[in-house]
PDB file of C-alpha atoms in Angstrom:
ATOM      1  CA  UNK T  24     115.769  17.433   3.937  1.00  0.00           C
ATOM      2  CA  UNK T  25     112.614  15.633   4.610  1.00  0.00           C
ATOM      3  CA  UNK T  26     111.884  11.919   4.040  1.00  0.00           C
ATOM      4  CA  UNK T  27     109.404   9.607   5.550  1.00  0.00           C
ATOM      5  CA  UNK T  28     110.168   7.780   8.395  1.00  0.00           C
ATOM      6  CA  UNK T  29     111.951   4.391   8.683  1.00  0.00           C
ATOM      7  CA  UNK T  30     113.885   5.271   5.259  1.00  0.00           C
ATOM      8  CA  UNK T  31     117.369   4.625   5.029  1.00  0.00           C
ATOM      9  CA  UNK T  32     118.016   8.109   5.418  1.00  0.00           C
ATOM     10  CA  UNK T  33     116.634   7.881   8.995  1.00  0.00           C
ATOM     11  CA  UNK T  34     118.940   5.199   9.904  1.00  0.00           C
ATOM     12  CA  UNK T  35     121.773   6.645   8.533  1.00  0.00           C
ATOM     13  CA  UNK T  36     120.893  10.229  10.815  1.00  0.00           C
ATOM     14  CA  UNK T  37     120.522   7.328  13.607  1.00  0.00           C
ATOM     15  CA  UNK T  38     124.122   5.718  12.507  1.00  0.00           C
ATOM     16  CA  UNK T  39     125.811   8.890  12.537  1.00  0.00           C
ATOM     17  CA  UNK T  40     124.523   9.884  15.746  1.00  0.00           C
ATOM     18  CA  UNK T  41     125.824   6.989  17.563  1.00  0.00           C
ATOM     19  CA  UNK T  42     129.049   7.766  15.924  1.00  0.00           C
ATOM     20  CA  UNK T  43     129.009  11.731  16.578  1.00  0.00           C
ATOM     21  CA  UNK T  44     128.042  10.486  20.477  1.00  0.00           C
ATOM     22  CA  UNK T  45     130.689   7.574  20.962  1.00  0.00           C
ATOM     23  CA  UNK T  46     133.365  10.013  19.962  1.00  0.00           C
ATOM     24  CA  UNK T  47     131.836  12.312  22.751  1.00  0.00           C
ATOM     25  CA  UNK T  48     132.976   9.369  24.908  1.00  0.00           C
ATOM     26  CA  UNK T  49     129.721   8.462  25.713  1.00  0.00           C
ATOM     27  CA  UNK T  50     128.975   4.360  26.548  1.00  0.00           C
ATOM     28  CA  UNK T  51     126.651   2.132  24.740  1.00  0.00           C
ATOM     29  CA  UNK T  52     124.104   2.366  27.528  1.00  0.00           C
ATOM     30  CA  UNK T  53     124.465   6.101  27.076  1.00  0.00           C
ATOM     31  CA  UNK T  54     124.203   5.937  23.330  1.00  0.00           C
ATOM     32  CA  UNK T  55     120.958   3.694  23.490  1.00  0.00           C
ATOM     33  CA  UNK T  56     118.588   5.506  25.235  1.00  0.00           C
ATOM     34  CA  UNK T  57     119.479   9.318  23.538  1.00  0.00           C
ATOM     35  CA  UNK T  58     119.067   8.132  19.652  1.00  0.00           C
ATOM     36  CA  UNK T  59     116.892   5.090  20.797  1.00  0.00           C
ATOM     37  CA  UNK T  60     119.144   1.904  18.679  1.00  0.00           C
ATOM     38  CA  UNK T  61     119.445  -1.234  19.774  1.00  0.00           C
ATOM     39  CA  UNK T  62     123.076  -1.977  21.329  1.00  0.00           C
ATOM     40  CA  UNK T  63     124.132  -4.507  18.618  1.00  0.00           C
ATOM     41  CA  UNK T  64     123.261  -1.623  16.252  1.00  0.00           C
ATOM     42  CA  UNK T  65     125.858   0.714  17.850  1.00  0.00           C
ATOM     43  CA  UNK T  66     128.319  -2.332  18.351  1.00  0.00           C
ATOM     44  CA  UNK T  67     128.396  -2.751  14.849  1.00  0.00           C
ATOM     45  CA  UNK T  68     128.773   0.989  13.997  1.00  0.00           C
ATOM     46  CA  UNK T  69     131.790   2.053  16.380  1.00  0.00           C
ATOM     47  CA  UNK T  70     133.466  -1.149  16.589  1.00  0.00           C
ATOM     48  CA  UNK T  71     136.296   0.296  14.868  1.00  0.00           C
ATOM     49  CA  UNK T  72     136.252   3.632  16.914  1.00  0.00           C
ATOM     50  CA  UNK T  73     138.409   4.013  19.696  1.00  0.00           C
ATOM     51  CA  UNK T  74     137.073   3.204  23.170  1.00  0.00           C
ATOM     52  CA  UNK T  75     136.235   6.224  25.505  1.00  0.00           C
ATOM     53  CA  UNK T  76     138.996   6.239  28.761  1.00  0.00           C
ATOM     54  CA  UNK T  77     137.844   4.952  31.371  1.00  0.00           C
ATOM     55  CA  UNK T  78     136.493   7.267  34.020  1.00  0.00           C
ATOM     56  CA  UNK T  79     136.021   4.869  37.085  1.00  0.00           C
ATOM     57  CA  UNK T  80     138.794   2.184  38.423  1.00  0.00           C
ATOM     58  CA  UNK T  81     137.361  -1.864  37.714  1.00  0.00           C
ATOM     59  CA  UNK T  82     136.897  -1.712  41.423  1.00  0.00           C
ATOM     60  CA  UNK T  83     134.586   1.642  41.350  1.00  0.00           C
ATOM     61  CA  UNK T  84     132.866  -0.381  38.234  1.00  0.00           C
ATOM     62  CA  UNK T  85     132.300  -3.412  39.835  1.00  0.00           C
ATOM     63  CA  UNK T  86     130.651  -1.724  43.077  1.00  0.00           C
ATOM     64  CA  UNK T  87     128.478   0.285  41.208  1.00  0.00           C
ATOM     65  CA  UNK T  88     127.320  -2.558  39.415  1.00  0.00           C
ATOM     66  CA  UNK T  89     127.254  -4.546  43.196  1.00  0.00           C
ATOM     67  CA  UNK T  90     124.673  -1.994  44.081  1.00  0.00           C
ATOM     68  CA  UNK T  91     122.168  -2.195  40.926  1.00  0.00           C
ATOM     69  CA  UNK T  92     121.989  -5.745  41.234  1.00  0.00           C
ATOM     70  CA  UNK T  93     121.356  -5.495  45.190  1.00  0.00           C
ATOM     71  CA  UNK T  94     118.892  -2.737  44.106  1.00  0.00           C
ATOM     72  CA  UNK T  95     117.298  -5.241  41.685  1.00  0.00           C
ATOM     73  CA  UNK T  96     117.266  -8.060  43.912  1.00  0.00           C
ATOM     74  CA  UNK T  97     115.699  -6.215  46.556  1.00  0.00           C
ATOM     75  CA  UNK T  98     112.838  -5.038  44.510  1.00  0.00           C
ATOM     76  CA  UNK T  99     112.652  -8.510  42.996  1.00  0.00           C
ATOM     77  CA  UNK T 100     112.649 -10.134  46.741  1.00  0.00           C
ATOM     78  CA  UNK T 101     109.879  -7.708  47.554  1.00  0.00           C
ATOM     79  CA  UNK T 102     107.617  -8.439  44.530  1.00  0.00           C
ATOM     80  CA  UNK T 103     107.885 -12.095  45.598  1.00  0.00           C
ATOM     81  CA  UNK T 104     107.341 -11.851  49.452  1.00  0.00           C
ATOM     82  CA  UNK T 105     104.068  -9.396  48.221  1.00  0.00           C
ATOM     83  CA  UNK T 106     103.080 -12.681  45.858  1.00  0.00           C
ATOM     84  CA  UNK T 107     103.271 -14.972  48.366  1.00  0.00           C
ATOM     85  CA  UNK T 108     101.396 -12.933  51.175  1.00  0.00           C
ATOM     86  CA  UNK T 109      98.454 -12.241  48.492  1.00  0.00           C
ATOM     87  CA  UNK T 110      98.654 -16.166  47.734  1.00  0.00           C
ATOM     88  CA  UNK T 111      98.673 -17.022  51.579  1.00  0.00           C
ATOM     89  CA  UNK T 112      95.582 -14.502  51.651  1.00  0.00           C
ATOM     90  CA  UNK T 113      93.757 -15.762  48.697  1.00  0.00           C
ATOM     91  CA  UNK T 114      93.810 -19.420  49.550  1.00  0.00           C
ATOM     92  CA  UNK T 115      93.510 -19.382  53.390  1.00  0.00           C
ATOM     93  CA  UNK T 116      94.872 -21.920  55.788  1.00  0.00           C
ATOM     94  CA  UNK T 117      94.943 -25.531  54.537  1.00  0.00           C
ATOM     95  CA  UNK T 118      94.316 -28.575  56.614  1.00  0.00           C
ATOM     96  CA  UNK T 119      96.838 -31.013  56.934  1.00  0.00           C
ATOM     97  CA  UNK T 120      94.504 -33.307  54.595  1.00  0.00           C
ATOM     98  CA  UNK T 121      94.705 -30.673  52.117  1.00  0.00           C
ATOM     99  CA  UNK T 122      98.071 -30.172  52.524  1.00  0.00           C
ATOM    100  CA  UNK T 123      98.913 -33.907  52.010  1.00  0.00           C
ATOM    101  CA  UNK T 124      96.591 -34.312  49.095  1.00  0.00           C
ATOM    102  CA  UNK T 125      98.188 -31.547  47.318  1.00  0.00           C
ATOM    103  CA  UNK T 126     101.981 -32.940  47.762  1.00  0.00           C
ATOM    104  CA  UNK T 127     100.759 -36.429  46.613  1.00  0.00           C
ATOM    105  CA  UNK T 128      99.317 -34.803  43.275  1.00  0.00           C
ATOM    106  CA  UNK T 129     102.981 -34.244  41.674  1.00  0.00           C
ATOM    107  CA  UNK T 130     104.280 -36.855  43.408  1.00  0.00           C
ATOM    108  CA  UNK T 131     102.370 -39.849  41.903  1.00  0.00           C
ATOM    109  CA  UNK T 132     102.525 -37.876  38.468  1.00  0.00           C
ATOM    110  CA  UNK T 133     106.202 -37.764  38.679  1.00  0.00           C
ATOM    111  CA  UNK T 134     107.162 -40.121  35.529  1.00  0.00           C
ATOM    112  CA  UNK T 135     104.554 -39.517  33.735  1.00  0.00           C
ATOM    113  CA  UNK T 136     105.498 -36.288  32.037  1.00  0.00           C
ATOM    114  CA  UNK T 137     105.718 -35.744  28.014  1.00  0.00           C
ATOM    115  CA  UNK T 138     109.290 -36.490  27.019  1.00  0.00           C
ATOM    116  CA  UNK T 139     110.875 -35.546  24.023  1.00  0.00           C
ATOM    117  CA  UNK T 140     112.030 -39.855  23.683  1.00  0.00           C
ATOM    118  CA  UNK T 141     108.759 -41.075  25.449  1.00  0.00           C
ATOM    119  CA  UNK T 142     105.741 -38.833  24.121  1.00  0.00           C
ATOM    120  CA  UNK T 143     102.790 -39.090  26.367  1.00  0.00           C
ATOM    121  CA  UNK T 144     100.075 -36.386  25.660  1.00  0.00           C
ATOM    122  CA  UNK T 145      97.922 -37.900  28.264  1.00  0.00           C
ATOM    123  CA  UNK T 146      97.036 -37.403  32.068  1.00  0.00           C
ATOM    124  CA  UNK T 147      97.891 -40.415  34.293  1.00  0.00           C
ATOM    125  CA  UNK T 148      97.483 -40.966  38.047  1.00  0.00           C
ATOM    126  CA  UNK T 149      98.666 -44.397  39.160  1.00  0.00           C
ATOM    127  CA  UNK T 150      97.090 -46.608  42.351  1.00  0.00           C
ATOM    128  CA  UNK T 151      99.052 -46.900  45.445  1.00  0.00           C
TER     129      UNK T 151
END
């Protein structure tokens, strides 16, 4: 049968292949990327299905999941040590002047921020 896309008979060949899959056993990460739905989408449509077995332990879980998020704070370590070396690059060595100056900017300032109870849409530096 053809139909144009996004028409409620695409969603309900998207519905009922989240379905066919959970029944497969397969997880909600699983299901998301094959059919391409949004996990609240499949929550909603095998809530009432029984959950696949388990094929890992907790403790097998857990250290999988241990190692993506050391994966992902690696990489995201990385990213920031390669930001701060093309920062270090782009700006040069600072005097101890310009250092100074620079902390005593958000210093003085400190206080005089917009507040939700105290609305200041203004830029204020105070004397010393």
């Amino acid at each position: 049968m053809t139909h144009a896309p996004g028409t409620y008979a695409d969603f309900e060949e998207l519905r009922e292949r989240a379905v066919a899959l959970r029944l497969q056993g397969w997880t909600y990460d699983q299901i998301q990327v094959e059919p391409g739905c949004s996990k609240s989408s499949i929550s909603l449509w095998v809530r009432d299905l029984p959950r696949p077995e388990r094929k890992r332990s907790p403790e097998e879980a857990a250290a999988i999941a241990r190692k993506g998020r050391e994966g992902k704070l690696r990489i995201r370590d990385e990213e920031r040590q390669s930001a701060k070396e093309d920062a270090k690059t782009a700006i040069g060595n600072l005097s101890g002047r310009e250092l100074f100056l620079l902390g005593v900017g958000p210093y003085r300032a400190e206080g005089g921020k917009d507040k939700p109870y105290a609305r200041r849409e203004n830029v204020a530096f105070g004397s010393a």
